[in-house]
Structures are given as C-alpha cells and as structure tokens.
Coordinates of C-alpha atoms and ligand atoms in Angstrom, one line a residue:
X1 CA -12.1 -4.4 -37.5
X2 CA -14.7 -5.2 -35.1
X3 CA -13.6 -3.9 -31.6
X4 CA -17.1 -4.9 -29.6
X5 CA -18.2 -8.0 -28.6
X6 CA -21.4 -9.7 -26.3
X7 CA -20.8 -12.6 -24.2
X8 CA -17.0 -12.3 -23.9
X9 CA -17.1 -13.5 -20.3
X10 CA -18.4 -16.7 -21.5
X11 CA -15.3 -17.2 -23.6
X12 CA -12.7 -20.1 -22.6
X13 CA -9.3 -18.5 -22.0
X14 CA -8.0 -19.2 -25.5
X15 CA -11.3 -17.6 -27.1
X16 CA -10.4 -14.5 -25.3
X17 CA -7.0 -14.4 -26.4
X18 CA -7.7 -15.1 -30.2
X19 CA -10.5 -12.3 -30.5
X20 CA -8.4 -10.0 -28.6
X21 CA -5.4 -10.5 -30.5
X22 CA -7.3 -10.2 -34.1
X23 CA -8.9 -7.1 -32.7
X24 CA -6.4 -5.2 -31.1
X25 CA -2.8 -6.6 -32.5
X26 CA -0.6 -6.4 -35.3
X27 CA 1.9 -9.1 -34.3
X28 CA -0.6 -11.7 -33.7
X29 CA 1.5 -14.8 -33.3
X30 CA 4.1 -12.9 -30.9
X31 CA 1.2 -11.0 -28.7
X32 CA -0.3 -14.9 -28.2
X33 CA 3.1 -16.3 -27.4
X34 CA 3.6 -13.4 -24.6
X35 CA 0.3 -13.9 -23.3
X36 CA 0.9 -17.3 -22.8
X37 CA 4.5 -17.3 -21.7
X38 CA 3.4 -15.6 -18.4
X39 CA 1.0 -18.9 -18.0
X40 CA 2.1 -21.1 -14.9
X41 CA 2.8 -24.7 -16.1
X42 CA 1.3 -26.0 -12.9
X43 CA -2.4 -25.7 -13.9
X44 CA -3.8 -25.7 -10.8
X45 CA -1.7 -22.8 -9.3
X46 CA -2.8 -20.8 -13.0
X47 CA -6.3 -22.2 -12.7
X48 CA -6.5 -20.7 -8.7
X49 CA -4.7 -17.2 -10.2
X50 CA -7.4 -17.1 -13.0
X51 CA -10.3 -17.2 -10.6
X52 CA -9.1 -14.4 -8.4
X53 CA -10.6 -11.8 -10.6
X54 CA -12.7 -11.8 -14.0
X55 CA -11.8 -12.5 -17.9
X56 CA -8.1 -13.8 -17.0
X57 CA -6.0 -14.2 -20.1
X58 CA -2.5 -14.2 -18.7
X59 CA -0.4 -13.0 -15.1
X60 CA 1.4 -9.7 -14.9
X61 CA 4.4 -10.7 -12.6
X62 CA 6.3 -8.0 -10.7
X63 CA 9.7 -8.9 -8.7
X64 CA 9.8 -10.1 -5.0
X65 CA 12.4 -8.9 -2.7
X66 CA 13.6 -9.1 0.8
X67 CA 15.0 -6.6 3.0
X68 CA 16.8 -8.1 6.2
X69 CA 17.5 -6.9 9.3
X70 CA 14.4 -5.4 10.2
X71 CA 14.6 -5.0 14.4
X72 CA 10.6 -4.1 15.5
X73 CA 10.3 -3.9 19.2
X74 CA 13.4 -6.5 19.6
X75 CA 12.1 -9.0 16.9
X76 CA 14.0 -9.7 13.9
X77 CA 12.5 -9.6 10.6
X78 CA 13.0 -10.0 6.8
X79 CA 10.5 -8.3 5.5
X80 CA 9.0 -8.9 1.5
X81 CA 8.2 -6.2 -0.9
X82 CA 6.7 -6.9 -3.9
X83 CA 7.3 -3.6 -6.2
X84 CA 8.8 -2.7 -9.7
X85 CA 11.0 0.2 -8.8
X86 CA 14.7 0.0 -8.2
X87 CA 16.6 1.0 -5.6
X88 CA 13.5 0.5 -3.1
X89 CA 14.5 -2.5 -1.8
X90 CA 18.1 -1.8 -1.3
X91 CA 17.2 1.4 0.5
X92 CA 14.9 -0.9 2.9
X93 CA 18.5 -3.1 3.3
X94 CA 20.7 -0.7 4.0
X95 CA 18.2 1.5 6.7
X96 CA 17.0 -2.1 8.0
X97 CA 20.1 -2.7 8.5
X98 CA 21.7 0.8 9.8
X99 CA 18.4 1.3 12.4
X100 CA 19.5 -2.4 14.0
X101 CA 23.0 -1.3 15.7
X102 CA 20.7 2.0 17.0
X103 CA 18.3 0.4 18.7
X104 CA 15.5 -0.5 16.4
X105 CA 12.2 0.3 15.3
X106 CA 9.6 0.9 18.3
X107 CA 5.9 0.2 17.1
X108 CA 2.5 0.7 19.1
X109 CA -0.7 0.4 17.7
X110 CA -2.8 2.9 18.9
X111 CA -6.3 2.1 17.8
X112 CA -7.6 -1.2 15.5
X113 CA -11.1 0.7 15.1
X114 CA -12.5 0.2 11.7
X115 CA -15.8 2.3 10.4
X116 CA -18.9 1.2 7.8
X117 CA -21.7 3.6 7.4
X118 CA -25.5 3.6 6.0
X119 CA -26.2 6.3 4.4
X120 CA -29.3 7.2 4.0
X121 CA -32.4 9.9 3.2
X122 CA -35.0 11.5 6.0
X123 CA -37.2 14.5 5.5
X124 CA -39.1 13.9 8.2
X125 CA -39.1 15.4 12.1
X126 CA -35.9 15.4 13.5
X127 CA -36.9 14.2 16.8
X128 CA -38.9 11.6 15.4
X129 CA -36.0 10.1 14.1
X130 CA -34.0 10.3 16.9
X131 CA -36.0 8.8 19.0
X132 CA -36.6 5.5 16.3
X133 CA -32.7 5.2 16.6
X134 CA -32.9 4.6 20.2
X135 CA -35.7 2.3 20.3
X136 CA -34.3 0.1 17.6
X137 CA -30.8 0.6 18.2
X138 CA -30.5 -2.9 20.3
X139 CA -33.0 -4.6 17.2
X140 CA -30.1 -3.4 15.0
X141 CA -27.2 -5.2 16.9
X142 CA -29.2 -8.2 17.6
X143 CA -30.1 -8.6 14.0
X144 CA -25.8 -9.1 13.1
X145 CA -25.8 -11.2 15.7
X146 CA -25.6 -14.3 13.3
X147 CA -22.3 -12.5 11.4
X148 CA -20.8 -11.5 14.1
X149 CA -20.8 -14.8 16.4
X150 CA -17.4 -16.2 14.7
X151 CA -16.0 -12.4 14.9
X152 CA -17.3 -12.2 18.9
X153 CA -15.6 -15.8 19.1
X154 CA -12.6 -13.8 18.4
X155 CA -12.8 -10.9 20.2
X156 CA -14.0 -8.3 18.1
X157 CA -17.8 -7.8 16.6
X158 CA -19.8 -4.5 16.5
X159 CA -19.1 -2.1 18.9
X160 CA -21.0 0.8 18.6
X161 CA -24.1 2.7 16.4
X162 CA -24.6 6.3 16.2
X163 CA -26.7 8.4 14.5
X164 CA -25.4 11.3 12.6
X165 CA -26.7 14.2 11.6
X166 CA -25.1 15.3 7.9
X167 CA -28.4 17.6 7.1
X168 CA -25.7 20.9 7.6
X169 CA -23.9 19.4 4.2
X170 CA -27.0 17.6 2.2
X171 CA -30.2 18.2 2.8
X172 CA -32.1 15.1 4.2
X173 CA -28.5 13.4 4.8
X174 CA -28.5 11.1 7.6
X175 CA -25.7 8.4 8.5
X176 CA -25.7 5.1 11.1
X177 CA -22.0 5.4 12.1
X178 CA -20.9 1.8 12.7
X179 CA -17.5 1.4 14.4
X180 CA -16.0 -2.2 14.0
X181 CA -13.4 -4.4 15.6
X182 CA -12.7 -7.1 12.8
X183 CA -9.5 -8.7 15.0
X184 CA -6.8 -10.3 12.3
X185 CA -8.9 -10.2 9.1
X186 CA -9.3 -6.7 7.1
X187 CA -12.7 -7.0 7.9
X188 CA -13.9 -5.5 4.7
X189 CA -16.8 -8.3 3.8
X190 CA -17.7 -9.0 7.8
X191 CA -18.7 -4.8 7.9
X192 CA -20.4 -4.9 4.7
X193 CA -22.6 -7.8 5.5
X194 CA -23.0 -6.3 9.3
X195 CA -24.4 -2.9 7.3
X196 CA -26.7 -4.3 4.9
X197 CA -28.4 -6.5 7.5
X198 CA -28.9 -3.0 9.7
X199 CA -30.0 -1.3 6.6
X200 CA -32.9 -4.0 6.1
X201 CA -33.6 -3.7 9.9
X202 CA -33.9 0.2 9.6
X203 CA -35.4 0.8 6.7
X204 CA -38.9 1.9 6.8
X205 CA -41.6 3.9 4.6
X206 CA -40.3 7.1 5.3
X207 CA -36.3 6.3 5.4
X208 CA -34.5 5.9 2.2
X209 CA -31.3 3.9 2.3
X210 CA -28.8 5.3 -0.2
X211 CA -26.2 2.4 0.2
X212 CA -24.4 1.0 2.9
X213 CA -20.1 0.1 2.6
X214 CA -17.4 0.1 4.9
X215 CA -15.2 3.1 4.8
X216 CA -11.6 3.0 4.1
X217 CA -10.8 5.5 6.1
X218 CA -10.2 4.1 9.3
X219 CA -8.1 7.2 11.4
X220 CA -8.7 5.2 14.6
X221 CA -7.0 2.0 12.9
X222 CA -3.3 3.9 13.4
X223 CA -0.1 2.2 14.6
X224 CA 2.8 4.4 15.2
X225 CA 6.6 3.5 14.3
X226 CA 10.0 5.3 15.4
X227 CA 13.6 5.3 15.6
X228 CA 16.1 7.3 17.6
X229 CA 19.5 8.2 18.6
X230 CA 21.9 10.4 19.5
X231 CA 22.7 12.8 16.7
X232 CA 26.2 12.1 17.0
X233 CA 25.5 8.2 15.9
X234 CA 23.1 9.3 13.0
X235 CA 26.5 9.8 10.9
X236 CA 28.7 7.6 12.6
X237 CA 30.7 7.0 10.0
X238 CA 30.6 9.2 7.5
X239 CA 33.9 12.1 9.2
X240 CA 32.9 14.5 6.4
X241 CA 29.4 15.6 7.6
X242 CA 28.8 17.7 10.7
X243 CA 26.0 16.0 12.7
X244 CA 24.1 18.5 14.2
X245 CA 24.1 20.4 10.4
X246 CA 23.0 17.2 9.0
X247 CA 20.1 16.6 11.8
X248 CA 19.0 20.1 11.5
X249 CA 18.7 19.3 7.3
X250 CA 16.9 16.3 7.4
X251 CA 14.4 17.8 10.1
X252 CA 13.9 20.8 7.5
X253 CA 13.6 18.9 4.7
X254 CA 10.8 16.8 6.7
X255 CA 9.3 20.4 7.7
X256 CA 8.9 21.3 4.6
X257 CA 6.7 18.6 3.5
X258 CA 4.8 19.7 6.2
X259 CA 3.7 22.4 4.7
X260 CA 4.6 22.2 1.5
X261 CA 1.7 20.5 -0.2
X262 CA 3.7 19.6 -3.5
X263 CA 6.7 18.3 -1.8
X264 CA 4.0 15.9 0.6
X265 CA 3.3 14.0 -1.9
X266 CA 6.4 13.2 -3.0
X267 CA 7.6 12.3 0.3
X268 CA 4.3 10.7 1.0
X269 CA 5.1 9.0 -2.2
X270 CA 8.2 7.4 -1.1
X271 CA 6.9 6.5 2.2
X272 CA 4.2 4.4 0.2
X273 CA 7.1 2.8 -1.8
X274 CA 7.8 1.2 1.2
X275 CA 4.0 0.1 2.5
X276 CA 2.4 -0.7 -0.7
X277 CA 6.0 -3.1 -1.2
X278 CA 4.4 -5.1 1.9
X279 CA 1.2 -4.7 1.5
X280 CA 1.1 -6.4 -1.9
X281 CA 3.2 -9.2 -0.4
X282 CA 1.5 -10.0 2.2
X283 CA -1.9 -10.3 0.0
X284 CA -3.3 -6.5 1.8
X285 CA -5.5 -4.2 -0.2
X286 CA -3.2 -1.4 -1.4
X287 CA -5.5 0.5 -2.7
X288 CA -7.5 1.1 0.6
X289 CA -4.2 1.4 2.4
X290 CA -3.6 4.4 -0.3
X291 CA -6.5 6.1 -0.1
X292 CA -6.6 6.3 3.6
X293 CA -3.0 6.8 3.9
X294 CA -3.8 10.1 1.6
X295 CA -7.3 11.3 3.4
X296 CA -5.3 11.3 6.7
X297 CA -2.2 13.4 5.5
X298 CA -4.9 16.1 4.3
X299 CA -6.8 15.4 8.0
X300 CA -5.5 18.7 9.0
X301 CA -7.5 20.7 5.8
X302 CA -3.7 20.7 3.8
X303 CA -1.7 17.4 2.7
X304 CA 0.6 17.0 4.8
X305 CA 3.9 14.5 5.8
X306 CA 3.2 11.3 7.2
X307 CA 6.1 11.5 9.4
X308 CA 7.7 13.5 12.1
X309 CA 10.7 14.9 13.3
X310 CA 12.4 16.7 16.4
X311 CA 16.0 17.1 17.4
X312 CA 15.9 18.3 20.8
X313 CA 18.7 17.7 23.8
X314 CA 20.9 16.1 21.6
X315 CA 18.8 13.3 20.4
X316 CA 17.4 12.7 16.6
X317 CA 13.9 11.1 16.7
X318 CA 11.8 10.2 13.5
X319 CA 8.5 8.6 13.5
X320 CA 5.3 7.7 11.5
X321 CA 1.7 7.5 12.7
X322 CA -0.6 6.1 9.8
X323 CA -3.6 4.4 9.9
X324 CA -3.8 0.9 8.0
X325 CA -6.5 -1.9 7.8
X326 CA -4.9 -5.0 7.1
X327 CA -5.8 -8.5 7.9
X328 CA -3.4 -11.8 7.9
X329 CA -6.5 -13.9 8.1
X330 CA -8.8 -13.7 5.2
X331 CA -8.8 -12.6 1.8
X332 CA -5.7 -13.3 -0.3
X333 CA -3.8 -13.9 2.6
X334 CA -4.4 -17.5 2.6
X335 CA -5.4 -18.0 -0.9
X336 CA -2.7 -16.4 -2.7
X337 CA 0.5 -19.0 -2.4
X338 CA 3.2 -16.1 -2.0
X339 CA 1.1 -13.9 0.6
X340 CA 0.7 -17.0 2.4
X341 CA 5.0 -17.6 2.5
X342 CA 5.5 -13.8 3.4
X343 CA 3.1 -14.3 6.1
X344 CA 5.1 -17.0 7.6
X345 CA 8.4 -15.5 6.4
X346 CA 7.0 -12.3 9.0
X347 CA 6.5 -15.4 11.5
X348 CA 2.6 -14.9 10.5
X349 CA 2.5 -12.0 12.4
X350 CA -1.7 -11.1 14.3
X351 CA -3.0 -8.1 12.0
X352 CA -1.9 -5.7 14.9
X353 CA 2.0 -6.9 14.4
X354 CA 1.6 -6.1 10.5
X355 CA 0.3 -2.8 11.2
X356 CA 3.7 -2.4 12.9
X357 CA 6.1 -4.6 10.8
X358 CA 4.4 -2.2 7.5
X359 CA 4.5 1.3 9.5
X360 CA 8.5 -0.1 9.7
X361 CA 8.9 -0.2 6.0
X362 CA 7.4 2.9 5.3
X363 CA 9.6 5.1 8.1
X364 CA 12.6 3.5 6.3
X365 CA 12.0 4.0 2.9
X366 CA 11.1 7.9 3.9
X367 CA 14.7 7.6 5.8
X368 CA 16.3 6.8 3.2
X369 CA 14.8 9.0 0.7
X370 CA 15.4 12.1 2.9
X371 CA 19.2 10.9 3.8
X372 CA 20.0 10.5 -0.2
X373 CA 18.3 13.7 -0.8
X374 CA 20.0 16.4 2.2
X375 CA 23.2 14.5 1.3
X376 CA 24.5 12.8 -1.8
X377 CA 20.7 13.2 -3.9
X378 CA 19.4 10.2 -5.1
X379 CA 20.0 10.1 -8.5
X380 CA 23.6 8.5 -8.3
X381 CA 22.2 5.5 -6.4
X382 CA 18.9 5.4 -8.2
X383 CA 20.3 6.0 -11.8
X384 CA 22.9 2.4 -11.0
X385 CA 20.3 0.4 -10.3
X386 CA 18.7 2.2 -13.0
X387 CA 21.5 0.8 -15.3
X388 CA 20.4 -2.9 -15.3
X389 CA 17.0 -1.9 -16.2
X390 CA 18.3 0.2 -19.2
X391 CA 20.5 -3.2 -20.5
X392 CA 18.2 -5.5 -19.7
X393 CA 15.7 -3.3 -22.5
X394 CA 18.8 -3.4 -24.9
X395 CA 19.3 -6.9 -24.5
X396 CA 22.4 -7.0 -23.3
X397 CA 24.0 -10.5 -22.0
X398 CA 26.4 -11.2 -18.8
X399 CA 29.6 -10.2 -20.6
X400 CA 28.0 -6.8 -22.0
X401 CA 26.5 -6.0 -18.3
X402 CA 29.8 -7.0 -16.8
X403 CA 31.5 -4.5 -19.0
X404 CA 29.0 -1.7 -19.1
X405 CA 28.4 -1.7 -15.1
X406 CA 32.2 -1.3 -14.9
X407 CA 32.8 1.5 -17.2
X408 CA 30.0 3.5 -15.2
X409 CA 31.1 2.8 -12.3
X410 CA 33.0 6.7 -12.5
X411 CA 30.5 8.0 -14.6
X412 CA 27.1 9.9 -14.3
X413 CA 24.4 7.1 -16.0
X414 CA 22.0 8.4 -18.4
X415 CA 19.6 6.1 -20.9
X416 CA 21.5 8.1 -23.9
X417 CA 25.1 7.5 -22.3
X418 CA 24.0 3.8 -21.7
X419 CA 22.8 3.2 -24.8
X420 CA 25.9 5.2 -26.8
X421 CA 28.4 2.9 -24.9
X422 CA 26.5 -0.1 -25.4
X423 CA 26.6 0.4 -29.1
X424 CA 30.6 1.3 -29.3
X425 CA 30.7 -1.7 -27.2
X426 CA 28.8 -3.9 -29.1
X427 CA 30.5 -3.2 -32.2
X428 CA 34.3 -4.4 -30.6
X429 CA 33.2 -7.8 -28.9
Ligands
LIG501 C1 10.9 7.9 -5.5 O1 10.1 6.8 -5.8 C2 10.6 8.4 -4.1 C3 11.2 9.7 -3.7 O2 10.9 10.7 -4.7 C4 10.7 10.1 -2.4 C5 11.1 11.5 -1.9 O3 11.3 12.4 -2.7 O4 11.0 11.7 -0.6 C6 12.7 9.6 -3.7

C-alpha cells in the first residue's frame, strides 16, 4: 500500500477522503461514514470551517459549556468554555457561584504591552552600529506608518524601538526590540507586518536579518484577578472543617507549588483548564496563551505557581497575575460563528475586559482544584462525572445510565467497577 502521495492539496474533499481511507484504513466504508458525519449540513458554515486551515476532510467537535455567576468587578457574567474534560465546568459553576455571595472577582490590567523583534547578525564596530540606530530610528517608525494608521486611529500603534545588545549570548547577535500596543485585536499579523517593513528599512550590506516575528511572550501584557474574605466565610457552611486549619492548608498547598517544580505544573495545569476553556471560545490563540503562561511561571529561573496566597489579620486572599494577548477584534473572533456568540454572550467585552473575564476562569478553576484536593480530593467528584464518559463508551441508553448512576451513587467509581455492573446489569433488563 502506497502511503505517499504529490499534489494532495489539490484534491477535492472527497479525493482526500478516498485515498486516505484506502491508505490508512481497514474499515473503509465506516472511517468515510465518520468522516463525513461530523460534516455540517449547512454548506456554507462547513465551506467557511474548511477554509480556516489546509487539507480539511472533516470537523473535530469538542463540547461547549457555560459557567454562570461569574461577578468581575460588579459585572455579571456567564462565561463559555470550550474543553473535553469533565468536572471543569462544574468546578467553574460551583466557584462562580460561591465567589458571588463573597464579593467577587476584582481584575486590573496592569500592562497591554505586546513585543516583536528583528533579529539579526553584525560583526562590525559596535559604535558604528549604534549610532546607525539612532539616525534611522525615526526612518524606521515612519516607514510603518501606512500599517499602523488604522491601529493609531485606535489608540495604539508602535511605541518604541531599542537596540539590544545579545553579543554576551551569540556572537554577532543583535535585536530591534519593538514594543506594541495592538488595542482590542491580538495584534499578532499588525507586529509581524510592522517588523518586516523595519527589517527592509534596516537592512544594509553589512547587517544580516535573521527573521523578524512577534514574541508570545508578552510579561507586560498582565492582568491581575483576586478574591477575598474573611476566613471564617471561606467555609461557611461546611461545621466540620476548622477555618483557620483549612486556610493555613490551602495556602500550603499553594506554597508548595511555589517551589515545587513538579507540583507547578500540575497546578499550573489546572489553572489552564480554566483559560484555554475561554480562550478557545472566544476564538483566542491557546497555544500563545500557553506558551507565555509557561515562560512566565519559570520568569523567576524555577517554574513556579501562577497564583498567590496570604492569610494575614484574619482575611484569606487568593489572586493570579498572568500575562495574556488576546484580541475580541480580529482573527477568529469574528469569523468563527461560536467565538462570535461567546463574545456577545461576555457582552463583547474590549480585549482589556477579556484579559480579566479569562484571568477569572483560571483563579477559579485553581480554587477549586486546591479546595477538592486539601479537603475531600478530587477523585470522588471527578470519577462521577467520569461515569457518564465510561457509559457513554459502553453504549449504554437512558434506562442503563439511570440505573448505573444510582447504584454508584455510594460507591467508589472505577472503569472496571463500571463496566462489571454494566454487564450484570445488562444481562437482567
Ligand atoms: C486536572 O485536570 C487538574 C488538577 O490536577 C489540577 C491540580 O492538581 O491542581 C486537578
């Protein structure tokens, strides 16, 4: 079997399909009809899905949910999260909803900064090329000047130009630091164009442009999120649990990730569980949001948490501060029909308001991971929701659910113990 091929690309859909299927399948019938079950019936919502990206044979759905009763600075929210894993969601809920009758979420953005870079190659006098940089510094800014009018319309545009000296690390390594205001879009294309237009500009015999690209990390793009009260009201509640032990736990167990590099990326992990949720939502590029999320829990020279805690005088306070580029102009955001309704179900929010409505989701989704963990652990909750991913792979139908769901109800859940009782069960109806 021939597992190459030249001029896929030029393929129609159903070309693609039929030599991937012959190539790589057994069940060639089956693998088609799966393919094409995931099409959209409305053609012109599959044909705009198709052109987002290259070679399109089908769509790879993941669920959307809502979490309610977000409170962010006095504003209500719902907030959407587009994500695969259980229990993520329902943890957003139930902290959404525990955080509103405490006061909130505060959020500030502290910086909306973003960074691109020419990197480029210089053997020659140091001087020399210092004192080019100055003379054709304002050259470099005028030449954007056709790119950044719209941006400037806005507010934002270029805002500065430095030279950097990276000869220390690479020999001959040179960088034009560009720092960026890009306003409500991500800003990812406006930079890039910006750069490559000042890379024309400086280039000259004895200069060697390596390449020129935004960088995702963007530590002056950083919005900060927190929640407090009294420790007293952190358990309201719950009788059994001492509140000053508790607060003291959940502070440790947040220390801990602070210097403990392998449990920071777990609880960096779950924090994420709650921003990528959003991000992917709202149409956002996860992947830069995760990379930079990561560089700036290391920024110290160890990976560290992304959140914070002190319980001082009485009074539990837990916050975030992460960087995040994000736009809700732009991109996906528009394009993309369900990025679009989160937008406007997050009363299409300005990019800074995102920052905080995302910093939000990822405080709470930390919350809740370290309340399950100094308290009950989280397998009980997680292993229920668990249990309607394990029937739904068994097949299972209402009545089986119903009666399965009951039965565990007193009982640890385990894929084994599900699929036993599913079996004993399936034999008596
Ligand atoms: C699971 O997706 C996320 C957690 O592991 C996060 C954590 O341990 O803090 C529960």
């Amino acid at each position: 079997m021939v597992r190459r091929i030249t001029g896929f690309s030029k393929l129609t859909k159903e070309e693609k399909i039929d030599w991937l299927v012959k190539a790589f399948f057994n069940q060639q019938s089956i693998t088609k009809d799966t393919l094409k079950k995931y099409w959209n019936t409305d053609e012109k919502l599959q044909t705009l899905h198709d052109d987002f990206i290259e070679n399109t044979i089908s769509n790879f759905y993941l669920p959307y949910g809502v979490a309610p009763n977000f409170s962010v600075n006095g504003n209500e929210y719902t907030i959407p999260m587009v994500i695969e894993e259980s229990s993520v969601v329902a943890a957003a809920s139930l902290v959404g909803k525990f955080w509103s009758t405490r006061g909130g979420f505060k959020a500030t953005v502290l910086g909306t900064t973003k960074i691109g870079q020419v990197h480029f190659m210089y053997k020659g006098n140091k001087d020399e090329l210092r004192s080019y940089f100055s003379k054709i510094k304002g050259e470099l800014i005028a030449s954007t000047a056709a790119i950044t009018k719209n941006m400037r319309k806005r507010g934002g545009g270029l805002l500065a130009i430095e030279l950097k000296d990276k000869t220390e690390d690479l020999d001959n390594y040179y960088q034009l630091h560009v720092s960026f205001e890009t306003k409500d879009s991500m800003g990812a294309n406006f930079i890039n164009s910006c750069l490559e237009v000042i890379a024309a500009k400086f280039e000259k015999e004895d200069i060697q442009i390596v390449m020129s690209i935004l960088s995702n990390y963007v530590p002056e793009c950083l919005v900060r999120a927190e929640v407090s009260c009294s420790v007293e009201e952190l358990v309201a509640g719950t009788a059994e649990i001492d509140p000053y032990e508790y607060a003291e736990k959940f502070k440790t167990a947040v220390d801990i990730a602070n210097i403990e590099p392998h449990r920071a990326v777990t609880h960096n992990k779950g924090i994420m569980n709650g921003i990528d949720a959003v991000v992917l939502a709202t149409g956002n590029d996860f992947r830069a949001i995760e990379s930079c999320a990561h560089a700036y829990a290391a920024k110290d020279g160890t990976y560290k948490s992304l959140t914070h805690c002190e319980v001082k005088d009485g009074v539990f306070r837990f916050w975030i501060e992460i960087p995040l580029a994000l736009g809700t102009v732009g991109g996906l955001t528009a394009l993309h029909p369900m990025a679009k309704l989160s937008l406007e179900l997050l009363q299409n929010p300005s990019a800074e308001e995102l920052m905080k409505i995302i910093a939000v989701a990822g405080l709470a989704q930390n919350f809740a991971a370290l309340r399950a963990l100094t308290t009950t652990g989280i397998q009980k909750g997680h292993m229920k929701m668990h249990l309607m991913n394990i029937l739904n792979q068994l097949g299972a139908n209402a009545e089986e659910k119903e009666i399965v769901v009951k039965y565990f109800d007193s009982k640890p859940v385990s894929h084994s113990a599900v699929h036993d009782y599913y079996k004993q069960i399936k034999l008596k109806i």
